[in-house]
Amino acid sequence: VSHQVTLIAVQAGAMQMAGRDEAERGFARTIRQLCVVTLQELREMVQVLRASGGTDREIAPQPVLADLPRLVAESGLETSTTVDLPDTLAQPLQRAVYRFVQEGLTNVRKHAPDATVRVSGRIHGEHVLVDVVNGPARSERLELPGSGLGLIGLGERASLLGGSMESGPQPDDGFALHLRLPVEHVPSAPVV
């Protein structure tokens, strides 16, 4: 949901900048402000749910590697994608890769919406390696709230699968996310 609301906020921000008149820019500003409030309320709700420690989860179809092209296309970002991962990977690994790329693209839209993005995935030895790297922002950033829970959740998901996640700024003012997961895994808890 946060992913979709962020897309709406980004589009409203663009409409606010390019509006033909003050009324149109005002409507876009209102939409963007509502998105910001909604994102904040969603984050607060997630924090409450995380604190409750519930374990019951609704079973629903989860995204897999085959869903990545649609995710990238719908992001609206200038993205080059080189994902060479077999669709025979275990389902928890496929979901982890999908969620990792999803969070990476969401972060780019929030912090550098006009930056170029490179998404890559490959198997190296006994590990699945996935990178989401963006270049520098080419215009003013949108002021969208962030809780940091997205990166924390990615790290937790990677850890549950016996892997790791690293993130940080790049020398060119871009940002990079790196995921490393063992091809063979024994999850310590259900991963959704």
PDB file of C-alpha atoms in Angstrom, residues 3 33 55 57-58 61-62 69 79 92 94-96 98 107 110-111 120 133 145-147 150 153 159 169 176 184 190:
ATOM      1  CA  HIS A   3       4.362   1.640  -2.507  1.00  0.00           C
ATOM      2  CA  GLN A  33      -0.505  16.340   1.319  1.00  0.00           C
ATOM      3  CA  THR A  55       1.857 -14.488  14.172  1.00  0.00           C
ATOM      4  CA  ARG A  57      -0.953 -14.266   8.629  1.00  0.00           C
ATOM      5  CA  GLU A  58      -3.477 -14.361   5.872  1.00  0.00           C
ATOM      6  CA  PRO A  61      -0.559 -15.142  -3.536  1.00  0.00           C
ATOM      7  CA  GLN A  62       2.883 -13.654  -3.063  1.00  0.00           C
ATOM      8  CA  PRO A  69       9.296  -6.731 -14.942  1.00  0.00           C
ATOM      9  CA  THR A  79      15.634   1.707 -14.909  1.00  0.00           C
ATOM     10  CA  PRO A  92      11.013 -17.456   0.036  1.00  0.00           C
ATOM     11  CA  GLN A  94      11.921 -15.150  -4.861  1.00  0.00           C
ATOM     12  CA  ARG A  95       9.703 -13.150  -2.486  1.00  0.00           C
ATOM     13  CA  ALA A  96      12.739 -11.665  -0.749  1.00  0.00           C
ATOM     14  CA  TYR A  98      10.899  -9.032  -5.165  1.00  0.00           C
ATOM     15  CA  ASN A 107      13.125   4.686  -1.875  1.00  0.00           C
ATOM     16  CA  LYS A 110      10.922   9.215  -2.503  1.00  0.00           C
ATOM     17  CA  HIS A 111      14.450  10.558  -2.461  1.00  0.00           C
ATOM     18  CA  SER A 120      20.718  -6.466 -11.137  1.00  0.00           C
ATOM     19  CA  VAL A 133      21.663   1.338  -7.316  1.00  0.00           C
ATOM     20  CA  PRO A 145       8.023  10.980   5.304  1.00  0.00           C
ATOM     21  CA  GLY A 146      10.146   7.961   5.974  1.00  0.00           C
ATOM     22  CA  SER A 147      10.249   5.747   9.030  1.00  0.00           C
ATOM     23  CA  GLY A 150      11.580  -0.447   4.999  1.00  0.00           C
ATOM     24  CA  GLY A 153      12.446  -4.964   7.302  1.00  0.00           C
ATOM     25  CA  SER A 159      18.691 -12.379   8.155  1.00  0.00           C
ATOM     26  CA  PRO A 169      25.395   6.451  -0.210  1.00  0.00           C
ATOM     27  CA  ALA A 176      22.907   1.576  -3.257  1.00  0.00           C
ATOM     28  CA  GLU A 184      20.155 -23.030  -0.026  1.00  0.00           C
ATOM     29  CA  PRO A 190       7.891 -17.931   7.931  1.00  0.00           C
TER      30      PRO A 190
END
